[in-house]
Short mmCIF file of C-alpha atoms in Angstrom, two decimals:
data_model
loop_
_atom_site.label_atom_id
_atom_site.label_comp_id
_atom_site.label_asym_id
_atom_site.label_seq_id
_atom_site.Cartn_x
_atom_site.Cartn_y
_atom_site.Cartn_z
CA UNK I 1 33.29 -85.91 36.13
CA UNK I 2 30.53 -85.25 33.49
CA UNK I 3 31.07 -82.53 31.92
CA UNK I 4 29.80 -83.31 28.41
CA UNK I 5 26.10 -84.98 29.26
CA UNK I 6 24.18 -86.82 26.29
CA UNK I 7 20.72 -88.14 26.72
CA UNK I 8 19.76 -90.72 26.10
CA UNK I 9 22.52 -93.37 25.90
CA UNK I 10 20.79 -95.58 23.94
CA UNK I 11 17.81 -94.60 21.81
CA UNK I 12 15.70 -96.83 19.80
CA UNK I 13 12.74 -95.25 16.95
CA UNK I 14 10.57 -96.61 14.21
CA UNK I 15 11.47 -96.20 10.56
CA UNK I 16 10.52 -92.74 9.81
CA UNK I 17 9.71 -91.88 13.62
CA UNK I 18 11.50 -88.45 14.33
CA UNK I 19 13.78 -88.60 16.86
CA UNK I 20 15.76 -85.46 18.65
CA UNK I 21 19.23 -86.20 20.81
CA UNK I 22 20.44 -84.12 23.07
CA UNK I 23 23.04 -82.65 24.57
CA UNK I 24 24.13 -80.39 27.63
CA UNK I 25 27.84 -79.15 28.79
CA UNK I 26 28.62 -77.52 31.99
CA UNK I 27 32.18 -76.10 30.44
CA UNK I 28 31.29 -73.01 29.13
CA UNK I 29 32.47 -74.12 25.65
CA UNK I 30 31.40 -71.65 22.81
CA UNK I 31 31.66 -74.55 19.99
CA UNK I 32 29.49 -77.76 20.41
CA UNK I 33 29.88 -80.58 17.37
CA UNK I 34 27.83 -83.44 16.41
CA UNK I 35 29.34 -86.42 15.07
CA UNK I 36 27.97 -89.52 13.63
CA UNK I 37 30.28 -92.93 14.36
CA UNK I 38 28.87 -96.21 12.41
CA UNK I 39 30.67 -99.58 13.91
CA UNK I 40 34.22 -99.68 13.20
CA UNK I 41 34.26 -96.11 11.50
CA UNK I 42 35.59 -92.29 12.36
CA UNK I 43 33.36 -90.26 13.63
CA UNK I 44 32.05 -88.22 10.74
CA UNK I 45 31.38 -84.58 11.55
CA UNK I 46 28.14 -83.60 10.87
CA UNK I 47 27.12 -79.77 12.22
CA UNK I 48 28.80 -77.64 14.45
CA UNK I 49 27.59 -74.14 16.50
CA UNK I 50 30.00 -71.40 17.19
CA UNK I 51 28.06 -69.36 19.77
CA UNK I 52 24.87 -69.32 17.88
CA UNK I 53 26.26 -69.64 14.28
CA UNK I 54 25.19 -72.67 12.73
CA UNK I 55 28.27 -74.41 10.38
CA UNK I 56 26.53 -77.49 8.62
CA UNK I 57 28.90 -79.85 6.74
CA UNK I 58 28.77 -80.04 2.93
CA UNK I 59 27.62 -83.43 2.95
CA UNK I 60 25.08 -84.03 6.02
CA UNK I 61 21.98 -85.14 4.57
CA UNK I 62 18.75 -82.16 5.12
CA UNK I 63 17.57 -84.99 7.41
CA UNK I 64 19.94 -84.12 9.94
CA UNK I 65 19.12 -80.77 11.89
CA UNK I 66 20.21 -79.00 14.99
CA UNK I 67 19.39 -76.51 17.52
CA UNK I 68 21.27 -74.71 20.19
CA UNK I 69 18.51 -72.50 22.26
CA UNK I 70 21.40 -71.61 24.60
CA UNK I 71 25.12 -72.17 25.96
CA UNK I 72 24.73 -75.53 27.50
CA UNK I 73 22.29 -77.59 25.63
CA UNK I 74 22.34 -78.58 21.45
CA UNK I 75 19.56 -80.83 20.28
CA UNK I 76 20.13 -83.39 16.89
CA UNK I 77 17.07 -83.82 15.16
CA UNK I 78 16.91 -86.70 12.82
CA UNK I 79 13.23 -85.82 11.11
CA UNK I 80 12.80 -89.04 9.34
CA UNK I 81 15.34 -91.50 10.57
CA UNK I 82 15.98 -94.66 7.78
CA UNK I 83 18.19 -97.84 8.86
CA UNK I 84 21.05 -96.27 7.78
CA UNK I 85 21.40 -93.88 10.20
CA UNK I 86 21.80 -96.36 13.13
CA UNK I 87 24.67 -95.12 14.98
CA UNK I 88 26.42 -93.87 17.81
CA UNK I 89 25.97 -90.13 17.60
CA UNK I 90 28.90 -88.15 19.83
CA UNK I 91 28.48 -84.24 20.57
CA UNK I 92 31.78 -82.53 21.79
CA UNK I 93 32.85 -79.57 22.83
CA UNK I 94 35.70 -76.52 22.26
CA UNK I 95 35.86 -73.26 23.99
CA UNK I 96 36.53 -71.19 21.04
CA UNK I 97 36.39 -71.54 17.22
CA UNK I 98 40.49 -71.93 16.81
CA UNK I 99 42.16 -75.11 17.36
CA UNK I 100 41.45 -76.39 20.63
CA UNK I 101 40.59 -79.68 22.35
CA UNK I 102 37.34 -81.49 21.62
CA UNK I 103 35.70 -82.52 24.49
CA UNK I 104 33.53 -85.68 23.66
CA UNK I 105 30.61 -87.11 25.30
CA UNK I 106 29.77 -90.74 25.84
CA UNK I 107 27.08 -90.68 23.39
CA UNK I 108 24.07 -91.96 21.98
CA UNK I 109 23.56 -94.89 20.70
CA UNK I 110 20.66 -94.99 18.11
CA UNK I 111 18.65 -98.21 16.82
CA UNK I 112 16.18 -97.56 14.29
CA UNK I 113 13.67 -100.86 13.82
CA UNK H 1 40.44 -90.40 -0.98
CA UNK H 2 39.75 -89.76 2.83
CA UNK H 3 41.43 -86.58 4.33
CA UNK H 4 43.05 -88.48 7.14
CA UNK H 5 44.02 -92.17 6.47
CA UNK H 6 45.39 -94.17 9.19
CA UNK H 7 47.62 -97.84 9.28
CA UNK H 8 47.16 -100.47 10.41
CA UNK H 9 43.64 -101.00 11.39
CA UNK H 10 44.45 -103.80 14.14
CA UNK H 11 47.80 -103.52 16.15
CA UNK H 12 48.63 -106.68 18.67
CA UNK H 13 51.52 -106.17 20.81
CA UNK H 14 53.34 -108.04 23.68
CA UNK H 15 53.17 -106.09 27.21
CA UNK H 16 56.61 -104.09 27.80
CA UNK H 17 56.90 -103.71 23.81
CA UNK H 18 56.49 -100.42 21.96
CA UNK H 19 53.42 -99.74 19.39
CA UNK H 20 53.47 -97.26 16.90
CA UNK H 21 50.07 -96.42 14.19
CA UNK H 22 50.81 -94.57 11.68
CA UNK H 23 48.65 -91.63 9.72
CA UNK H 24 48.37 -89.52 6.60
CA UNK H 25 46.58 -86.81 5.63
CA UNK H 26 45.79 -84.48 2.57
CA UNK H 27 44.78 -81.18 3.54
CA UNK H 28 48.08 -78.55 3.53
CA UNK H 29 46.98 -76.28 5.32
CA UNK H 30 46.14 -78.81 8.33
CA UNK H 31 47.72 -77.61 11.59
CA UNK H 32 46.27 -79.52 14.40
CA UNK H 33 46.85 -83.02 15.09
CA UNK H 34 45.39 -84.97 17.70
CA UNK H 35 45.10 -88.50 18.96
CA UNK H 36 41.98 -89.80 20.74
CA UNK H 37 41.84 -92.82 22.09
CA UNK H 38 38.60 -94.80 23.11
CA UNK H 39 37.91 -97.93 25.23
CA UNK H 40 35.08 -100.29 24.35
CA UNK H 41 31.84 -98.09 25.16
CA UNK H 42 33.25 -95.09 26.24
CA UNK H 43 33.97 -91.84 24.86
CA UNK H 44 36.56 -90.92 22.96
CA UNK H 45 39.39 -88.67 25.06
CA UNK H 46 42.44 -86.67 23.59
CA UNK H 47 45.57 -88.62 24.95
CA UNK H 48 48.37 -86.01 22.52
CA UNK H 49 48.12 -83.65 20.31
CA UNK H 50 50.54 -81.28 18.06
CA UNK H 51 50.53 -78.61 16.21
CA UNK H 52 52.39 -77.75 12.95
CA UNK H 53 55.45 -75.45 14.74
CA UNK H 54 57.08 -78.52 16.16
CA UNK H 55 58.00 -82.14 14.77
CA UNK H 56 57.73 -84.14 18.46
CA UNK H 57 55.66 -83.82 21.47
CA UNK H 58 56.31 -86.33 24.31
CA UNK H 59 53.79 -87.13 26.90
CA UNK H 60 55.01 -90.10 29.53
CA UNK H 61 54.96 -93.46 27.54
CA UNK H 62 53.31 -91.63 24.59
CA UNK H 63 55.31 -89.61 21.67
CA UNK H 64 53.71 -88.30 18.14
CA UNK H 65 55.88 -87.01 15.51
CA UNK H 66 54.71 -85.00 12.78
CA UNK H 67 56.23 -84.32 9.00
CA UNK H 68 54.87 -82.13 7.12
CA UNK H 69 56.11 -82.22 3.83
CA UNK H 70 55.57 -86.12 3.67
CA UNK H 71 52.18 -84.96 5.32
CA UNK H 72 52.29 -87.69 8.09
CA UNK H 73 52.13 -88.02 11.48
CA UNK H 74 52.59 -91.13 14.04
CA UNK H 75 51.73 -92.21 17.43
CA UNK H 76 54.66 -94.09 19.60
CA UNK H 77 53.77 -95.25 22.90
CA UNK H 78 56.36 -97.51 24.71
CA UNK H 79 56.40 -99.88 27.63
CA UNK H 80 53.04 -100.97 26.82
CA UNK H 81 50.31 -102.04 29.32
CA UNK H 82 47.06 -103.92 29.06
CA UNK H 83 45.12 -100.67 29.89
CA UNK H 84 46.73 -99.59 26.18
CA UNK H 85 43.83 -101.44 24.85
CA UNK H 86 41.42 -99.57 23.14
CA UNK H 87 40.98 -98.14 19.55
CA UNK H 88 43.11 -95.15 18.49
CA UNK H 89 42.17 -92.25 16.42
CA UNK H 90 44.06 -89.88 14.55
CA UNK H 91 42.88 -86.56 13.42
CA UNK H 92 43.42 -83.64 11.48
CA UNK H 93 41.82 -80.37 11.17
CA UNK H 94 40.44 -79.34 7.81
CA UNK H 95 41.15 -75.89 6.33
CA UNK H 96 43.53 -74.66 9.37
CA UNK H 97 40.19 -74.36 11.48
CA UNK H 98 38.42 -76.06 14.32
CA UNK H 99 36.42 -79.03 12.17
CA UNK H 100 38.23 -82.67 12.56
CA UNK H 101 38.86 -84.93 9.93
CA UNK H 102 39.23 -88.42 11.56
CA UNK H 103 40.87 -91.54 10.68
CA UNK H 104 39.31 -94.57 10.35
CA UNK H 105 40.61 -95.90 14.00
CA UNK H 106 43.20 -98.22 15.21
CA UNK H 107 42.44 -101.54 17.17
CA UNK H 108 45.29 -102.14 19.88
CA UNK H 109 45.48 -105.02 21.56
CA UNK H 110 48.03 -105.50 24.75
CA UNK H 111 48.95 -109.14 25.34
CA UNK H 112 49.63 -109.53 28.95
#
């Protein structure tokens, strides 16, 4: 029952190695998220897409980016990854901008040596 | 402080009794809710949610109230089972839109 596909599920880069995440969806949702989740934390919001519109949160660091070339798929691009950004990164889904369920995917889980 | 602040951070309860975690939040105009809860390695999934217009939504063995003016909301679930086990998350949304503001997660644990 995947609907809400994240590759890969575990990911491991160099200090300073770029990295990109991705993500696909086969729901049709207009709004894909990414969230970071440290151990034992919330997951912390980082960037969403409505449709094509971009909505970066106030305090995501530049080193986080994001692109959505279509419907199903949204990349996170971590350009210089440091030792604090090991985490499990989540993308969801929503079908529309207004409050509606988040539909979460089982993640990536990034090491960064 | 956090927008969404959730007690207590580790719950143990015996099977058959009733667990309840607890959450505030500081955004007023907040008017989605939900509850996610996620098993060791998995994803997190909505179990509830609510919305401002009502104080109680019952699902089953689960049940989340909502105040307002004290700006808190709770999760009850009852007759608990070991498949209960997992970490719960609150949530609220920030600025009346879509973006969640999570809490910081709660650790159930169901002794059979």
């Amino acid at each position: 029952d995947a609907m809400v596909i994240q590759n890969p599920r575990y990911q491991v880069t160099q200090f300073g190695k770029p990295v990109t995440l991705s993500c696909s969806q086969t729901l049709n949702h207009n709004v894909m998220y990414w969230y970071q989740q440290k151990s034992s934390q919330a997951p912390k919001l980082l960037f969403h897409y409505y449709d094509k519109d971009f909505n970066n949160e106030a305090d995501t660091p530049d080193n986080f980016q994001s692109r959505r070339p279509n419907t199903s798929f949204c990349f996170l691009d971590i350009r210089s990854p440091g030792l604090g950004d090991a985490a499990m990164y989540l993308c969801a889904t929503s079908r529309e901008s207004s409050i509606d369920e988040q539909f979460f995917g089982p993640g990536t889980r990034l090491t960064v040596l | 402080g956090e927008n969404v602040e959730q007690h207590p951070s580790t719950l143990s309860v015996q099977e058959g009794d009733s667990a309840v975690i607890k959450c505030t939040y500081s955004d007023s105009a907040s008017n989605y809710f939900p509850w996610y809860k996620q098993e060791l390695g998995k994803r997190p999934q909505l179990i509830i949610d609510i919305r401002s217009n009502v104080g109680e939504k019952k699902d089953q063995r689960i049940a989340v109230t909502l105040n307002k003016t004290a700006k808190h909301f709770s999760l009850h679930i009852t007759e608990t089972q070991p498949e209960d086990s997992a970490v719960y998350f609150c949530a609220a949304n920030l600025y009346g839109n879509n973006r969640l503001a999570f809490g910081k997660g709660n650790q159930v644990v169901v002794i059979p």
